[in-house]
Amino acid sequence: MLSTHRPTRRGVLRAAAGLTTMTALGAGGVLASAGAAHAAGDGFGLRIVDRDESDGRMWYYRFATDAIGWNPGVNVLLPDGYHTGGRRYPVLYLFHGGGLDQDFITFDRMGIRDWTAGKPVIVVMPDGGHAGWYSNPVSSNAGPRNWETFHISQLLPWIDANFRTHAEYDGRAVSGFSMGGFGALKYAAKYYGHFASVSAHSGPASLRRDAGLVTHWANLSSAAADLAGGTVYGAPLWDEARVSADNPVERVESYRNKRVFLVAGTSPDPVNWFDTVNETQVLAGQREFRSVLGAAGIPHEWREVPGGHFVRPDLFRQDLDGIIGRLRKA
């Protein structure tokens, strides 16, 4: 089992006028006061090129980063009362699904502000590419698309440096829908010490079943929508070690001592080919994953509910309560 990881905090906390303020990493690596607005700064390979911190809860940033060939965005949803006290909060990293209409704003469009009203948690919602699969691809003809590097090596420590978080294993959860649910399962296993809770809402959990259907789909969708013909796992031959490293059913021990929450639909739209193939594969893969978790004696929660491949707000709220219950309290 891997040891618990504690990222080094590059934000320096100072008390002023009875409030806790944050010193953020400024341009050129110089520490500069964030001031009364607690403004975030550059660091960890990220340079802020656009921002909006005017909303009481939803703060937006866009970054220049060598990891991605364009400037990805992130929404950071702060809890009620964040600006009026000095408490630290647990963090949920929430990943969107695949598709040309999916990005870091997806969950805001769906109503994430209402879903989290009154909840003592910070929610971080980053770009993950239209078909980035939360991976560093084997090949890209469109410039760098290293989403795994961006999320894990850059964004995660940047969040801990610029916001009042519990920067530890028991302070973080990861969740997502569809492709994002796969990303959550993948990151929770590969980076064991980063996340104490993992959730997959209609997220695939098995890369090799049915002759590797999900792996083929990752390659085809990434080639068409993200990589200009490149692929996540390699084609015509896969990088087998990479597939195994990312495959939840092959990483079962990495979910031990975590909260695991899985959702899948049981009755996809019979006239919608995409919905039927997607959720049918999700359901079969999650059942396989649950089987290996059970055989290993690893506790997990699961919901099989009517319907197909879509976000279910009631189950997200249920999941959120479980996440907050598992993580270190604000």
GROMACS .gro file of C-alpha atoms in nm:
model
  330
    1MET     CA    1   0.000   0.000   0.000
    2LEU     CA    2   0.127   0.345  -0.085
    3SER     CA    3   0.183   0.595   0.191
    4THR     CA    4  -0.033   0.901   0.246
    5HIS     CA    5   0.089   1.197   0.040
    6ARG     CA    6   0.092   1.552   0.176
    7PRO     CA    7   0.170   1.815  -0.089
    8THR     CA    8   0.403   2.094   0.015
    9ARG     CA    9   0.202   2.413   0.068
   10ARG     CA   10   0.354   2.707  -0.116
   11GLY     CA   11   0.090   2.944   0.015
   12VAL     CA   12   0.193   3.107   0.344
   13LEU     CA   13  -0.080   3.178   0.595
   14ARG     CA   14  -0.069   3.496   0.801
   15ALA     CA   15  -0.317   3.640   1.046
   16ALA     CA   16  -0.419   4.000   0.985
   17ALA     CA   17  -0.701   4.199   1.144
   18GLY     CA   18  -0.840   3.881   1.296
   19LEU     CA   19  -0.881   3.708   0.958
   20THR     CA   20  -0.673   3.440   0.788
   21THR     CA   21  -0.531   3.567   0.457
   22MET     CA   22  -0.338   3.380   0.193
   23THR     CA   23   0.000   3.467   0.044
   24ALA     CA   24   0.005   3.329  -0.309
   25LEU     CA   25   0.289   3.255  -0.545
   26GLY     CA   26   0.326   3.552  -0.778
   27ALA     CA   27   0.478   3.587  -1.122
   28GLY     CA   28   0.843   3.489  -1.146
   29GLY     CA   29   0.820   3.275  -0.835
   30VAL     CA   30   0.807   3.574  -0.597
   31LEU     CA   31   0.574   3.551  -0.300
   32ALA     CA   32   0.329   3.839  -0.301
   33SER     CA   33   0.042   3.922  -0.067
   34ALA     CA   34  -0.297   3.817  -0.199
   35GLY     CA   35  -0.461   4.106  -0.016
   36ALA     CA   36  -0.809   4.132   0.122
   37ALA     CA   37  -0.964   3.967  -0.183
   38HIS     CA   38  -0.754   3.651  -0.127
   39ALA     CA   39  -0.663   3.664  -0.496
   40ALA     CA   40  -0.492   3.354  -0.632
   41GLY     CA   41  -0.148   3.365  -0.793
   42ASP     CA   42   0.063   3.176  -1.046
   43GLY     CA   43   0.261   2.865  -0.962
   44PHE     CA   44   0.317   2.492  -1.016
   45GLY     CA   45   0.351   2.541  -1.391
   46LEU     CA   46   0.028   2.741  -1.415
   47ARG     CA   47   0.009   3.106  -1.524
   48ILE     CA   48  -0.330   3.273  -1.488
   49VAL     CA   49  -0.435   3.437  -1.817
   50ASP     CA   50  -0.799   3.506  -1.729
   51ARG     CA   51  -0.992   3.515  -1.404
   52ASP     CA   52  -1.314   3.623  -1.239
   53GLU     CA   53  -1.328   3.635  -0.858
   54SER     CA   54  -1.627   3.869  -0.838
   55ASP     CA   55  -1.890   3.604  -0.760
   56GLY     CA   56  -1.945   3.520  -0.397
   57ARG     CA   57  -1.904   3.148  -0.453
   58MET     CA   58  -1.794   3.057  -0.808
   59TRP     CA   59  -1.440   3.171  -0.893
   60TYR     CA   60  -1.310   3.114  -1.245
   61TYR     CA   61  -0.955   3.084  -1.380
   62ARG     CA   62  -0.794   3.008  -1.713
   63PHE     CA   63  -0.430   2.901  -1.730
   64ALA     CA   64  -0.138   2.889  -1.967
   65THR     CA   65   0.046   2.561  -1.906
   66ASP     CA   66   0.306   2.358  -2.095
   67ALA     CA   67   0.096   2.049  -2.022
   68ILE     CA   68  -0.189   2.157  -2.253
   69GLY     CA   69  -0.160   2.318  -2.597
   70TRP     CA   70  -0.445   2.562  -2.524
   71ASN     CA   71  -0.550   2.747  -2.209
   72PRO     CA   72  -0.773   2.521  -1.994
   73GLY     CA   73  -1.021   2.665  -1.747
   74VAL     CA   74  -1.138   2.571  -1.399
   75ASN     CA   75  -1.433   2.669  -1.183
   76VAL     CA   76  -1.376   2.670  -0.807
   77LEU     CA   77  -1.702   2.663  -0.613
   78LEU     CA   78  -1.655   2.794  -0.261
   79PRO     CA   79  -1.882   2.711   0.032
   80ASP     CA   80  -2.115   2.963   0.191
   81GLY     CA   81  -1.922   3.160   0.453
   82TYR     CA   82  -1.581   3.103   0.297
   83HIS     CA   83  -1.505   3.476   0.285
   84THR     CA   84  -1.620   3.555   0.638
   85GLY     CA   85  -1.412   3.308   0.837
   86GLY     CA   86  -1.080   3.130   0.846
   87ARG     CA   87  -1.186   2.765   0.834
   88ARG     CA   88  -1.019   2.510   0.609
   89TYR     CA   89  -1.236   2.286   0.395
   90PRO     CA   90  -1.226   1.945   0.229
   91VAL     CA   91  -1.214   1.949  -0.151
   92LEU     CA   92  -1.410   1.758  -0.415
   93TYR     CA   93  -1.253   1.736  -0.761
   94LEU     CA   94  -1.545   1.693  -1.002
   95PHE     CA   95  -1.482   1.586  -1.364
   96HIS     CA   96  -1.708   1.636  -1.665
   97GLY     CA   97  -1.784   1.375  -1.930
   98GLY     CA   98  -1.676   1.357  -2.292
   99GLY     CA   99  -1.832   1.543  -2.582
  100LEU     CA  100  -1.788   1.860  -2.784
  101ASP     CA  101  -2.028   2.044  -2.551
  102GLN     CA  102  -1.858   1.933  -2.228
  103ASP     CA  103  -1.612   2.149  -2.034
  104PHE     CA  104  -1.537   2.302  -1.695
  105ILE     CA  105  -1.873   2.487  -1.696
  106THR     CA  106  -2.079   2.169  -1.743
  107PHE     CA  107  -2.175   2.120  -1.378
  108ASP     CA  108  -2.253   2.489  -1.330
  109ARG     CA  109  -2.501   2.460  -1.617
  110MET     CA  110  -2.658   2.161  -1.444
  111GLY     CA  111  -2.709   2.336  -1.110
  112ILE     CA  112  -2.405   2.256  -0.895
  113ARG     CA  113  -2.452   2.577  -0.695
  114ASP     CA  114  -2.794   2.463  -0.575
  115TRP     CA  115  -2.679   2.104  -0.518
  116THR     CA  116  -2.402   2.224  -0.284
  117ALA     CA  117  -2.581   2.511  -0.108
  118GLY     CA  118  -2.493   2.505   0.261
  119LYS     CA  119  -2.243   2.220   0.218
  120PRO     CA  120  -1.900   2.269   0.384
  121VAL     CA  121  -1.687   2.167   0.085
  122ILE     CA  122  -1.487   2.329  -0.196
  123VAL     CA  123  -1.570   2.188  -0.541
  124VAL     CA  124  -1.303   2.211  -0.814
  125MET     CA  125  -1.428   2.158  -1.172
  126PRO     CA  126  -1.150   2.168  -1.436
  127ASP     CA  127  -1.142   2.123  -1.810
  128GLY     CA  128  -1.058   1.769  -1.917
  129GLY     CA  129  -1.077   1.798  -2.295
  130HIS     CA  130  -1.362   1.692  -2.519
  131ALA     CA  131  -1.216   1.341  -2.518
  132GLY     CA  132  -0.904   1.372  -2.306
  133TRP     CA  133  -0.984   1.068  -2.092
  134TYR     CA  134  -0.796   1.225  -1.799
  135SER     CA  135  -0.473   1.091  -1.947
  136ASN     CA  136  -0.138   1.180  -2.095
  137PRO     CA  137  -0.186   1.031  -2.444
  138VAL     CA  138   0.054   0.798  -2.619
  139SER     CA  139   0.049   1.033  -2.918
  140SER     CA  140  -0.095   1.371  -3.017
  141ASN     CA  141  -0.093   1.559  -3.346
  142ALA     CA  142  -0.249   1.867  -3.187
  143GLY     CA  143   0.019   1.971  -2.941
  144PRO     CA  144   0.040   1.869  -2.575
  145ARG     CA  145  -0.276   1.727  -2.419
  146ASN     CA  146  -0.135   1.597  -2.092
  147TRP     CA  147  -0.449   1.615  -1.878
  148GLU     CA  148  -0.314   1.386  -1.608
  149THR     CA  149  -0.013   1.612  -1.556
  150PHE     CA  150  -0.234   1.922  -1.553
  151HIS     CA  151  -0.478   1.783  -1.296
  152ILE     CA  152  -0.246   1.596  -1.061
  153SER     CA  153   0.093   1.770  -1.079
  154GLN     CA  154  -0.024   2.126  -1.139
  155LEU     CA  155  -0.385   2.200  -1.047
  156LEU     CA  156  -0.407   1.997  -0.727
  157PRO     CA  157  -0.111   2.163  -0.552
  158TRP     CA  158  -0.219   2.502  -0.694
  159ILE     CA  159  -0.558   2.464  -0.528
  160ASP     CA  160  -0.396   2.372  -0.196
  161ALA     CA  161  -0.165   2.673  -0.218
  162ASN     CA  162  -0.433   2.928  -0.302
  163PHE     CA  163  -0.737   2.816  -0.104
  164ARG     CA  164  -0.795   2.712   0.256
  165THR     CA  165  -0.801   2.336   0.206
  166HIS     CA  166  -0.711   2.026   0.402
  167ALA     CA  167  -0.410   1.937   0.188
  168GLU     CA  168  -0.404   1.570   0.277
  169TYR     CA  169  -0.552   1.230   0.195
  170ASP     CA  170  -0.855   1.272   0.422
  171GLY     CA  171  -0.918   1.617   0.279
  172ARG     CA  172  -0.988   1.522  -0.084
  173ALA     CA  173  -1.248   1.336  -0.289
  174VAL     CA  174  -1.273   1.281  -0.663
  175SER     CA  175  -1.588   1.219  -0.864
  176GLY     CA  176  -1.715   1.248  -1.219
  177PHE     CA  177  -1.970   1.160  -1.482
  178SER     CA  178  -1.909   0.922  -1.775
  179MET     CA  179  -1.552   0.985  -1.899
  180GLY     CA  180  -1.506   1.190  -1.584
  181GLY     CA  181  -1.620   0.897  -1.370
  182PHE     CA  182  -1.349   0.687  -1.533
  183GLY     CA  183  -1.101   0.967  -1.463
  184ALA     CA  184  -1.202   0.971  -1.098
  185LEU     CA  185  -1.157   0.594  -1.062
  186LYS     CA  186  -0.825   0.609  -1.244
  187TYR     CA  187  -0.678   0.895  -1.040
  188ALA     CA  188  -0.795   0.746  -0.709
  189ALA     CA  189  -0.606   0.425  -0.787
  190LYS     CA  190  -0.290   0.566  -0.949
  191TYR     CA  191  -0.250   0.838  -0.685
  192TYR     CA  192  -0.360   0.646  -0.381
  193GLY     CA  193  -0.257   0.903  -0.120
  194HIS     CA  194  -0.442   1.192  -0.282
  195PHE     CA  195  -0.810   1.095  -0.244
  196ALA     CA  196  -1.004   0.929   0.038
  197SER     CA  197  -1.332   0.905  -0.156
  198VAL     CA  198  -1.400   0.819  -0.521
  199SER     CA  199  -1.728   0.821  -0.713
  200ALA     CA  200  -1.822   0.726  -1.068
  201HIS     CA  201  -2.161   0.836  -1.201
  202SER     CA  202  -2.213   0.628  -1.516
  203GLY     CA  203  -1.836   0.600  -1.541
  204PRO     CA  204  -1.673   0.294  -1.704
  205ALA     CA  205  -1.472   0.077  -1.466
  206SER     CA  206  -1.331  -0.191  -1.698
  207LEU     CA  207  -1.105  -0.121  -1.995
  208ARG     CA  208  -1.051  -0.475  -2.126
  209ARG     CA  209  -1.395  -0.638  -2.118
  210ASP     CA  210  -1.574  -0.711  -2.446
  211ALA     CA  211  -1.245  -0.716  -2.638
  212GLY     CA  212  -1.144  -0.382  -2.488
  213LEU     CA  213  -1.447  -0.185  -2.607
  214VAL     CA  214  -1.386   0.109  -2.371
  215THR     CA  215  -1.017   0.126  -2.465
  216HIS     CA  216  -1.107   0.128  -2.834
  217TRP     CA  217  -1.364   0.401  -2.769
  218ALA     CA  218  -1.106   0.607  -2.578
  219ASN     CA  219  -0.870   0.579  -2.875
  220LEU     CA  220  -1.133   0.659  -3.139
  221SER     CA  221  -1.295   0.949  -2.954
  222SER     CA  222  -0.964   1.108  -2.854
  223ALA     CA  223  -0.833   1.078  -3.209
  224ALA     CA  224  -1.141   1.254  -3.347
  225ALA     CA  225  -1.208   1.519  -3.081
  226ASP     CA  226  -0.881   1.594  -2.902
  227LEU     CA  227  -0.563   1.461  -3.061
  228ALA     CA  228  -0.603   1.512  -3.440
  229GLY     CA  229  -0.545   1.145  -3.504
  230GLY     CA  230  -0.332   1.068  -3.201
  231THR     CA  231  -0.458   0.824  -2.937
  232VAL     CA  232  -0.471   0.783  -2.561
  233TYR     CA  233  -0.353   0.421  -2.551
  234GLY     CA  234  -0.187   0.365  -2.888
  235ALA     CA  235  -0.311   0.216  -3.216
  236PRO     CA  236  -0.315  -0.030  -3.377
  237LEU     CA  237  -0.129  -0.179  -3.078
  238TRP     CA  238  -0.205  -0.062  -2.726
  239ASP     CA  239   0.051   0.035  -2.467
  240GLU     CA  240  -0.051  -0.260  -2.252
  241ALA     CA  241   0.126  -0.138  -1.938
  242ARG     CA  242  -0.057   0.192  -1.960
  243VAL     CA  243  -0.395   0.022  -2.004
  244SER     CA  244  -0.331  -0.194  -1.697
  245ALA     CA  245  -0.216   0.105  -1.493
  246ASP     CA  246  -0.540   0.290  -1.575
  247ASN     CA  247  -0.781  -0.004  -1.549
  248PRO     CA  248  -0.984   0.002  -1.225
  249VAL     CA  249  -1.050  -0.375  -1.224
  250GLU     CA  250  -0.674  -0.437  -1.235
  251ARG     CA  251  -0.603  -0.191  -0.952
  252VAL     CA  252  -0.849  -0.323  -0.695
  253GLU     CA  253  -0.613  -0.303  -0.394
  254SER     CA  254  -0.571   0.068  -0.459
  255TYR     CA  255  -0.932   0.123  -0.347
  256ARG     CA  256  -0.883  -0.029  -0.004
  257ASN     CA  257  -0.961   0.212   0.283
  258LYS     CA  258  -1.137   0.451   0.046
  259ARG     CA  259  -1.504   0.534   0.019
  260VAL     CA  260  -1.622   0.400  -0.320
  261PHE     CA  261  -1.957   0.505  -0.472
  262LEU     CA  262  -2.082   0.379  -0.810
  263VAL     CA  263  -2.392   0.466  -1.016
  264ALA     CA  264  -2.515   0.298  -1.334
  265GLY     CA  265  -2.839   0.300  -1.530
  266THR     CA  266  -3.026  -0.021  -1.606
  267SER     CA  267  -3.259   0.085  -1.889
  268PRO     CA  268  -3.095   0.306  -2.151
  269ASP     CA  269  -3.304   0.460  -2.429
  270PRO     CA  270  -3.371   0.172  -2.673
  271VAL     CA  271  -3.392   0.404  -2.974
  272ASN     CA  272  -3.073   0.592  -2.887
  273TRP     CA  273  -2.783   0.377  -3.006
  274PHE     CA  274  -2.518   0.587  -2.829
  275ASP     CA  275  -2.708   0.586  -2.499
  276THR     CA  276  -2.767   0.211  -2.520
  277VAL     CA  277  -2.406   0.119  -2.597
  278ASN     CA  278  -2.265   0.361  -2.343
  279GLU     CA  279  -2.473   0.270  -2.040
  280THR     CA  280  -2.489  -0.101  -2.122
  281GLN     CA  281  -2.109  -0.108  -2.118
  282VAL     CA  282  -2.095   0.107  -1.804
  283LEU     CA  283  -2.333  -0.125  -1.619
  284ALA     CA  284  -2.144  -0.440  -1.719
  285GLY     CA  285  -1.807  -0.285  -1.631
  286GLN     CA  286  -1.926  -0.158  -1.293
  287ARG     CA  287  -2.069  -0.499  -1.209
  288GLU     CA  288  -1.733  -0.657  -1.294
  289PHE     CA  289  -1.557  -0.396  -1.079
  290ARG     CA  290  -1.797  -0.451  -0.790
  291SER     CA  291  -1.734  -0.823  -0.815
  292VAL     CA  292  -1.357  -0.786  -0.774
  293LEU     CA  293  -1.402  -0.532  -0.494
  294GLY     CA  294  -1.631  -0.774  -0.313
  295ALA     CA  295  -1.393  -1.067  -0.365
  296ALA     CA  296  -1.115  -0.857  -0.213
  297GLY     CA  297  -1.331  -0.762   0.086
  298ILE     CA  298  -1.329  -0.391  -0.004
  299PRO     CA  299  -1.647  -0.211   0.105
  300HIS     CA  300  -1.829  -0.005  -0.159
  301GLU     CA  301  -2.166   0.155  -0.227
  302TRP     CA  302  -2.354   0.117  -0.552
  303ARG     CA  303  -2.678   0.221  -0.713
  304GLU     CA  304  -2.839   0.060  -1.017
  305VAL     CA  305  -3.131   0.278  -1.122
  306PRO     CA  306  -3.364   0.303  -1.422
  307GLY     CA  307  -3.256   0.512  -1.719
  308GLY     CA  308  -2.952   0.555  -1.932
  309HIS     CA  309  -2.641   0.771  -1.965
  310PHE     CA  310  -2.711   1.098  -1.784
  311VAL     CA  311  -2.636   1.281  -1.460
  312ARG     CA  312  -2.881   1.212  -1.177
  313PRO     CA  313  -2.887   1.514  -0.941
  314ASP     CA  314  -3.057   1.321  -0.659
  315LEU     CA  315  -2.779   1.062  -0.654
  316PHE     CA  316  -2.516   1.333  -0.680
  317ARG     CA  317  -2.660   1.497  -0.368
  318GLN     CA  318  -2.664   1.160  -0.194
  319ASP     CA  319  -2.304   1.105  -0.299
  320LEU     CA  320  -2.205   1.453  -0.179
  321ASP     CA  321  -2.340   1.382   0.169
  322GLY     CA  322  -2.133   1.062   0.176
  323ILE     CA  323  -1.825   1.249   0.058
  324ILE     CA  324  -1.860   1.512   0.330
  325GLY     CA  325  -1.918   1.238   0.585
  326ARG     CA  326  -1.596   1.060   0.485
  327LEU     CA  327  -1.363   1.359   0.458
  328ARG     CA  328  -1.206   1.567   0.731
  329LYS     CA  329  -1.453   1.824   0.856
  330ALA     CA  330  -1.429   2.194   0.773
   0.00000   0.00000   0.00000
